Coordinates of C-alpha atoms and ligand atoms in Angstrom, one line a residue:
X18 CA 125.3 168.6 68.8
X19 CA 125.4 167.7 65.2
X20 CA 128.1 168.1 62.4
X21 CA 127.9 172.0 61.3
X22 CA 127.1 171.5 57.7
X23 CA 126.3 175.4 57.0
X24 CA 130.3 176.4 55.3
X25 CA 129.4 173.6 52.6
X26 CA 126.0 174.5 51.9
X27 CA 126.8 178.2 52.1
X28 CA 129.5 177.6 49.3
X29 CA 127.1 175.9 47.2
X30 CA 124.1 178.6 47.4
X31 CA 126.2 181.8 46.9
X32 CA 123.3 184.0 45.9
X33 CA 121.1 183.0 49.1
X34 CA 119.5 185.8 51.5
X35 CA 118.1 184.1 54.5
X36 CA 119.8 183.2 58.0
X37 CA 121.6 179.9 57.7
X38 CA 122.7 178.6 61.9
X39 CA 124.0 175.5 62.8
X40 CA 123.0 174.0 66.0
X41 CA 120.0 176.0 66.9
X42 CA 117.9 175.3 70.0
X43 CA 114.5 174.8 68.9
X44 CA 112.6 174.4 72.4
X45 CA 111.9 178.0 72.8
X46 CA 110.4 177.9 69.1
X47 CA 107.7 175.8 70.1
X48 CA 104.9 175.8 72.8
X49 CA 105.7 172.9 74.8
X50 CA 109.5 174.5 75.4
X51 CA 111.3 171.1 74.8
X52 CA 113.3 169.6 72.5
X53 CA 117.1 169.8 70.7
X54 CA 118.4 171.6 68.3
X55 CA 118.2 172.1 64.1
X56 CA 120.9 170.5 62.6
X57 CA 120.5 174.0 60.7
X58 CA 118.1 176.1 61.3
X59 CA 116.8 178.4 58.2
X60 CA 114.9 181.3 57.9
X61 CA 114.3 182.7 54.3
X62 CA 114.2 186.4 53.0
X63 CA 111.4 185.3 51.2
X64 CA 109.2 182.6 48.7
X65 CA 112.1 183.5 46.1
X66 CA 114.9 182.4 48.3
X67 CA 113.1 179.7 49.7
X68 CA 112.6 178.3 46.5
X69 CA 117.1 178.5 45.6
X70 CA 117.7 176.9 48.7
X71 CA 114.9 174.0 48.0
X72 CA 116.8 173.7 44.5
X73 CA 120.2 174.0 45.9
X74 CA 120.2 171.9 48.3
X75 CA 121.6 168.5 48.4
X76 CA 118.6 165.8 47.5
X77 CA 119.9 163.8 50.5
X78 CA 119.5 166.1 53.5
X79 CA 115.9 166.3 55.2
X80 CA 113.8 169.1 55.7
X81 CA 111.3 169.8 58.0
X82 CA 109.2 173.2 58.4
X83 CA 107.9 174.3 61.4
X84 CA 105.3 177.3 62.6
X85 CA 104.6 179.1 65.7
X86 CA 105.5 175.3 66.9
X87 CA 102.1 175.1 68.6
X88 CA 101.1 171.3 67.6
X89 CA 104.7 170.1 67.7
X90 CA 107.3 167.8 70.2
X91 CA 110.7 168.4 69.1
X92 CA 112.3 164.9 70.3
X93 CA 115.5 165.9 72.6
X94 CA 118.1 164.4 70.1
X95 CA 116.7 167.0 67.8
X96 CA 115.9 167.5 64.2
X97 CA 118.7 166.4 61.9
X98 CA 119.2 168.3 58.3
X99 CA 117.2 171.6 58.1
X100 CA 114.3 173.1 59.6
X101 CA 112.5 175.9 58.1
X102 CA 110.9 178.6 59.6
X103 CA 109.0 181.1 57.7
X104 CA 109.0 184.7 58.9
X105 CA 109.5 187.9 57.9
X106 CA 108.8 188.0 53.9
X107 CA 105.7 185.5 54.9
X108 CA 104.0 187.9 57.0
X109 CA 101.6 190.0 54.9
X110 CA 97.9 189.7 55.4
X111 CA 95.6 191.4 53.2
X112 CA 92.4 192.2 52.4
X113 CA 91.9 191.5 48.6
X114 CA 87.9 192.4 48.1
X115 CA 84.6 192.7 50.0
X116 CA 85.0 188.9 51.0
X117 CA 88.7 187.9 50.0
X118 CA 92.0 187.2 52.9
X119 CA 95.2 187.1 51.2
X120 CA 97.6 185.8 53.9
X121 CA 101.5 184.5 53.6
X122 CA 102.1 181.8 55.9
X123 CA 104.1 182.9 58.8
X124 CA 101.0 185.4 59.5
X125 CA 98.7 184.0 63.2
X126 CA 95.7 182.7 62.3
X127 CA 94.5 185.7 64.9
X128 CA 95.6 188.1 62.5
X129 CA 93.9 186.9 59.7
X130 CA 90.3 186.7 62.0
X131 CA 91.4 190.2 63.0
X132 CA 91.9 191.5 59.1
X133 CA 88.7 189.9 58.0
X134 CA 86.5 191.5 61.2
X135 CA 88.0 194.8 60.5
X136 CA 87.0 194.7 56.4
X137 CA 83.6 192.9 57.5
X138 CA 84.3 189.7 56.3
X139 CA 82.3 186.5 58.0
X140 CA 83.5 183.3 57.9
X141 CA 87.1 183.2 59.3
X142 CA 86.5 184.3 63.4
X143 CA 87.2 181.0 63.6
X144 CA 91.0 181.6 63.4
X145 CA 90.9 183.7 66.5
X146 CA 91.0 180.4 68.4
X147 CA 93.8 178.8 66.6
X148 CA 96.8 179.6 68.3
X149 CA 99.1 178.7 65.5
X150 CA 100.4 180.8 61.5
X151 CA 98.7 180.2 58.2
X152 CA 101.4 177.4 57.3
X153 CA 100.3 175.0 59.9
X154 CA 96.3 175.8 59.5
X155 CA 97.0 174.7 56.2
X156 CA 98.7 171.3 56.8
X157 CA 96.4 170.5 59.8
X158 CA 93.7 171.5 58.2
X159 CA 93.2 173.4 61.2
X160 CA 89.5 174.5 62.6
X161 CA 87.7 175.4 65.9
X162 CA 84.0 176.1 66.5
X163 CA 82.1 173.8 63.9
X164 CA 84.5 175.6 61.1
X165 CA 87.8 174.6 59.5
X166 CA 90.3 175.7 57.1
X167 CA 89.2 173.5 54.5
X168 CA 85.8 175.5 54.7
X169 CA 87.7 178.9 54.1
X170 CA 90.6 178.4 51.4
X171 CA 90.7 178.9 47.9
X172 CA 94.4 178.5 46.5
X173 CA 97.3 177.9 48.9
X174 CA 100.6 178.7 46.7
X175 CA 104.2 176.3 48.1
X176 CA 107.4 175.4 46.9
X177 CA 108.4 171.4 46.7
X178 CA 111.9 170.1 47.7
X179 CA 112.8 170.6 44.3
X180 CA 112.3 174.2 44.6
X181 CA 109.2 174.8 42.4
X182 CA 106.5 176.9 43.2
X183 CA 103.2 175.4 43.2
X184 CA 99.6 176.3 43.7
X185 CA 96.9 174.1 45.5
X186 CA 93.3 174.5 44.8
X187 CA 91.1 173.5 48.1
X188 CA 90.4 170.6 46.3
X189 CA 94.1 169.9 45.4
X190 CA 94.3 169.6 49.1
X191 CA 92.2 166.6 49.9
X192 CA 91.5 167.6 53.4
X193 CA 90.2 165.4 56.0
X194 CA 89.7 166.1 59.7
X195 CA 92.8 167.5 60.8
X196 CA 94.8 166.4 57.5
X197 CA 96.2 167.6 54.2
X198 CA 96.7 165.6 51.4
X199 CA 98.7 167.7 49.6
X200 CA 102.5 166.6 48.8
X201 CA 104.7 166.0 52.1
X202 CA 107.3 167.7 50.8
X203 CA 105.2 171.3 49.9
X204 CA 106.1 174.2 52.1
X205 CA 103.5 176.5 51.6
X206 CA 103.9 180.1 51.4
X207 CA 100.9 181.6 51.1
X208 CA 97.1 181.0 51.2
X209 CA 93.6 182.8 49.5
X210 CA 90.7 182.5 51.8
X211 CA 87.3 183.2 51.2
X212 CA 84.1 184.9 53.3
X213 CA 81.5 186.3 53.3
X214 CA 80.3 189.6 53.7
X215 CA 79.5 190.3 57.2
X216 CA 78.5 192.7 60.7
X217 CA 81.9 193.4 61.7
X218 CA 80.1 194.4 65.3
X219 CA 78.9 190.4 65.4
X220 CA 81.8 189.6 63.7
X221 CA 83.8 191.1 66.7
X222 CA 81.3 189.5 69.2
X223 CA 82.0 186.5 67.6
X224 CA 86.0 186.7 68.1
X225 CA 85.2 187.5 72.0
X226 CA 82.8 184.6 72.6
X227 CA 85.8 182.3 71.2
X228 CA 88.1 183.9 73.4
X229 CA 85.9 183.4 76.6
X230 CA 85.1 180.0 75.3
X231 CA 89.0 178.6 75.2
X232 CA 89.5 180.5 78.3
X233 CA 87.3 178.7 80.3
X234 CA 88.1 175.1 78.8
X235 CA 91.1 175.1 77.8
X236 CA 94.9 175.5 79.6
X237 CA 96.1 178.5 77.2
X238 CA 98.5 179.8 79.3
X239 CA 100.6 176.8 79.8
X240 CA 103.6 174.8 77.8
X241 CA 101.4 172.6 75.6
X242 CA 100.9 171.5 72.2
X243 CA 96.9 171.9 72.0
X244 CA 95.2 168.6 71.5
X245 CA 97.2 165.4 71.5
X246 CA 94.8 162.8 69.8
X247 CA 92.0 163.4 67.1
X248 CA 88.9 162.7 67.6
X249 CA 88.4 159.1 66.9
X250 CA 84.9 158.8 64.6
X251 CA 81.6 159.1 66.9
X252 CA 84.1 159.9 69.9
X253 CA 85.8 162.8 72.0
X254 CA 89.2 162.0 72.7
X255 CA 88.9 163.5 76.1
X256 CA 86.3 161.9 76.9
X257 CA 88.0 158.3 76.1
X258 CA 90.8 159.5 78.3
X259 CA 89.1 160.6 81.2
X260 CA 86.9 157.3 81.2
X261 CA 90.4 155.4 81.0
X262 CA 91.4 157.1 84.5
X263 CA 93.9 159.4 82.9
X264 CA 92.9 162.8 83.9
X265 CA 95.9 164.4 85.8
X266 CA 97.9 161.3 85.3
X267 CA 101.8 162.1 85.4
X268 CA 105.3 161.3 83.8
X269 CA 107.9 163.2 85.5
X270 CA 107.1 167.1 84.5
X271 CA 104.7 165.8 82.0
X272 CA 100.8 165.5 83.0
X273 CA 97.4 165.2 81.3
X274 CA 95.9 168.0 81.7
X275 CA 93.6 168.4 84.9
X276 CA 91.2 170.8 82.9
X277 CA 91.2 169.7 79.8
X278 CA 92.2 166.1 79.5
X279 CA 93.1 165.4 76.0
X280 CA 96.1 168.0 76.4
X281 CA 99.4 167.0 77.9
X282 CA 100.7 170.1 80.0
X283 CA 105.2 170.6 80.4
X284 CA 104.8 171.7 84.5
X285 CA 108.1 173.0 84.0
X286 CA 111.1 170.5 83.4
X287 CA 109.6 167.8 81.5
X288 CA 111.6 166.7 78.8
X289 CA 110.2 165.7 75.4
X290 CA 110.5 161.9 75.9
X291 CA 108.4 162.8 79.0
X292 CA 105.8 164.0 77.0
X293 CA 105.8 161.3 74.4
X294 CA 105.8 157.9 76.9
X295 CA 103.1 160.3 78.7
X296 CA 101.3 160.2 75.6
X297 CA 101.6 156.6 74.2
X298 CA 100.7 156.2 78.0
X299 CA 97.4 157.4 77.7
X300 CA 96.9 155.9 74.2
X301 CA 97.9 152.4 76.0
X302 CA 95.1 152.5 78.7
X303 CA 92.7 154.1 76.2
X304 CA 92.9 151.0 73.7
X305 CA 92.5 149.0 76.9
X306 CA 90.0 150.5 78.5
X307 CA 87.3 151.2 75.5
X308 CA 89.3 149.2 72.9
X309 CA 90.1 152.2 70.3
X310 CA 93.1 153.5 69.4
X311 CA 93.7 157.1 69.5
X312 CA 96.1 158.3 66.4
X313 CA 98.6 161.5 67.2
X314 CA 97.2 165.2 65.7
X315 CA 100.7 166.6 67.6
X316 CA 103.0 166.1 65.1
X317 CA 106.4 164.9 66.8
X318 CA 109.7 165.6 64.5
X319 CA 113.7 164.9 64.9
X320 CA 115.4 162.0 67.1
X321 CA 115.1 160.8 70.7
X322 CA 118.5 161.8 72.6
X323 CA 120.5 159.1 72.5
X324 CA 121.0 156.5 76.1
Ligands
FAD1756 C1 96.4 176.1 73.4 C2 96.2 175.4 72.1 C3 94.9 175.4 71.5 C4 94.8 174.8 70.2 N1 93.5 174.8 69.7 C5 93.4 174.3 68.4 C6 92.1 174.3 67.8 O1 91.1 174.7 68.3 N2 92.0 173.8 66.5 C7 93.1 173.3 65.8 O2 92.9 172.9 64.7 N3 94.3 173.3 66.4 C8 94.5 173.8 67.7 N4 95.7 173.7 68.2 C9 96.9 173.1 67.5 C10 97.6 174.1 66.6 O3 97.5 175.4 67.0 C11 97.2 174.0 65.1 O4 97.5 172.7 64.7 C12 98.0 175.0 64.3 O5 97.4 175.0 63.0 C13 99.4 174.7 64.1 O6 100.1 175.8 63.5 P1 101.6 176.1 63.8 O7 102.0 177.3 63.0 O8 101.8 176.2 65.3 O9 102.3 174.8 63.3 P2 103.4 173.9 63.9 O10 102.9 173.3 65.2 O11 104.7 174.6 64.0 O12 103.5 172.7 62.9 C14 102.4 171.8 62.7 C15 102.5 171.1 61.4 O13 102.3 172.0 60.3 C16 103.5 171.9 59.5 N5 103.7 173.3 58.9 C17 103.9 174.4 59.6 N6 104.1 175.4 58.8 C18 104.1 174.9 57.5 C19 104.2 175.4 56.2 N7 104.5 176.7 56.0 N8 104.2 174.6 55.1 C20 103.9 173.3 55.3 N9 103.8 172.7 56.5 C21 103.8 173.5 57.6 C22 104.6 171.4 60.3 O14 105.6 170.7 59.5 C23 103.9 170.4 61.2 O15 103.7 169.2 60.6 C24 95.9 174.3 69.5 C25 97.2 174.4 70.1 C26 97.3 175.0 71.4 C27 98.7 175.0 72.0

């Protein structure tokens, strides 16, 4: 448990909106159902509100914004200071011409694949296979099937810790595999994306071939965070891990994946330290086995629990 901080930052943000709650459990906010609590958890009415807290709030305590939590270990200590999450207010997708997505950034990727087959718009089916909200697509630079959200965006509009609002062209992003280079501190808000006119019957065949695809490769239906490592340069992570002997390999609840080895599976009671030794587990015989070193895509946030 940490200090409830929410009476003093409530008396210094009188006009805010959104749901200010100390102590939250963030485990069930995430895909790999582990982790502590927020310090304070807090969910904003909307980009306006967002933007007085950012301002209002005292330079020294630490923000972090989450998704749909589906790239993301939440240590068991938890995450001290705030954590953001976007939701209602950030969940409008729309359709803004014959090849235009406007989306705010609690909206599923799925969603917006879903808006652009149904207006005929090619170009974003690869979001049906993304199991994560515009916010984190945009950090992670987020892609599937030969496609990635660099490929697709035009403008993605955030607010720094200062509380400004700020627009990012693609190029303000400086994407790389799996990485935005755009301030650390930005939480964005909302994102233009860009087709192209399309068949919204291949369009729609398209989306289903995904679906089939993931379900046959990948564990969907367990407590996972998607893939653990990125690709290291003229290598698959997977591959790397299964040559290092790891496939099915176990800490406690945690285990590498038997079906698809570059994910790390929670059978049920692993805790998040499980999942992280599990991890720098793999990494360890990986760098001795082939000699490179995997990097992290899962993003892992707050503070072991203390011995
Ligand atoms: C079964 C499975 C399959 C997956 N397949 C793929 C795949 O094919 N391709 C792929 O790229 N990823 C894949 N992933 C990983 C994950 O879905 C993506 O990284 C996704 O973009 C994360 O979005 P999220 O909303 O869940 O973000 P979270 O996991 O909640 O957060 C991820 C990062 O984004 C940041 N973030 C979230 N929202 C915002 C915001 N509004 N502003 C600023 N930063 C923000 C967080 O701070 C964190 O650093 C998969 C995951 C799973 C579980």
């Amino acid at each position: 448990m940490f200090a409830d901080i929410v009476p003093s930052l409530k008396r210094n943000m009188p006009d805010l909106r959104g749901r200010l709650l100390p102590n939250q459990s963030l485990a069930e906010l995430t895909w790999f159902r582990v982790g502590g609590p927020a310090q304070v958890l807090f969910m904003p009415e909307d980009e306006a509100d967002l933007a007085y807290f950012l301002e209002h709030l005292p330079a020294e305590i630490p923000v972090t914004v989450i998704g749909l939590g589906s790239n993301l270990i939440v240590r068991d200590g938890g995450v001290p200071g705030v954590v953001i999450r976007l939701g209602r207010g950030f969940n409008e997708v729309k359709v803004e011409s014959a090849s235009r997505v406007r989306a705010g950034t609690a909206v599923p990727d799925v969603k917006v694949s879903r808006a652009a087959q149904e207006a005929a718009i090619a170009g974003l089916a690869f979001f049906r296979g993304i199991p994560g909200a515009v916010g984190g697509a945009l950090r992670m630079n987020g892609g599937a099937y030969g496609r990635e959200t660099k490929d697709a965006l035009i403008e993605a509009r955030g607010v720094d810790r200062a509380g400004r609002v700020r627009v990012f062209s693609n190029g303000d992003m400086h994407y790389t595999y799996r990485h935005c280079g755009a301030p650390e501190d930005i939480i964005f808000t909302g994102a233009l994306f860009q087709g192209a006119p399309g068949d919204p019957v291949a369009i729609a065949a398209e989306m289903d071939k995904i679906t089939e695809s993931r379900e046959a490769t990948q564990p969907i239906k367990s407590r996972t965070g998607g893939s653990t490592f990125k690709n290291p340069p003229g290598h698959k992570a997977w591959q790397l891990i299964d040559a290092a002997g790891c496939r099915g390999f176990k800490i406690g609840d945690a285990q590498v994946s038997q079906m698809h080895c570059n994910f790390l599976i929670n059978l049920g009671s692993a805790s998040a330290a499980d999942i992280e030794t599990l991890g720098e587990t793999v990494r360890k015989r990986v760098k001795e086995n082939s000699g490179t070193e995997l990097e992290w895509e899962i993003k892992r946030i707050g503070v072991a629990k203390p011995a």
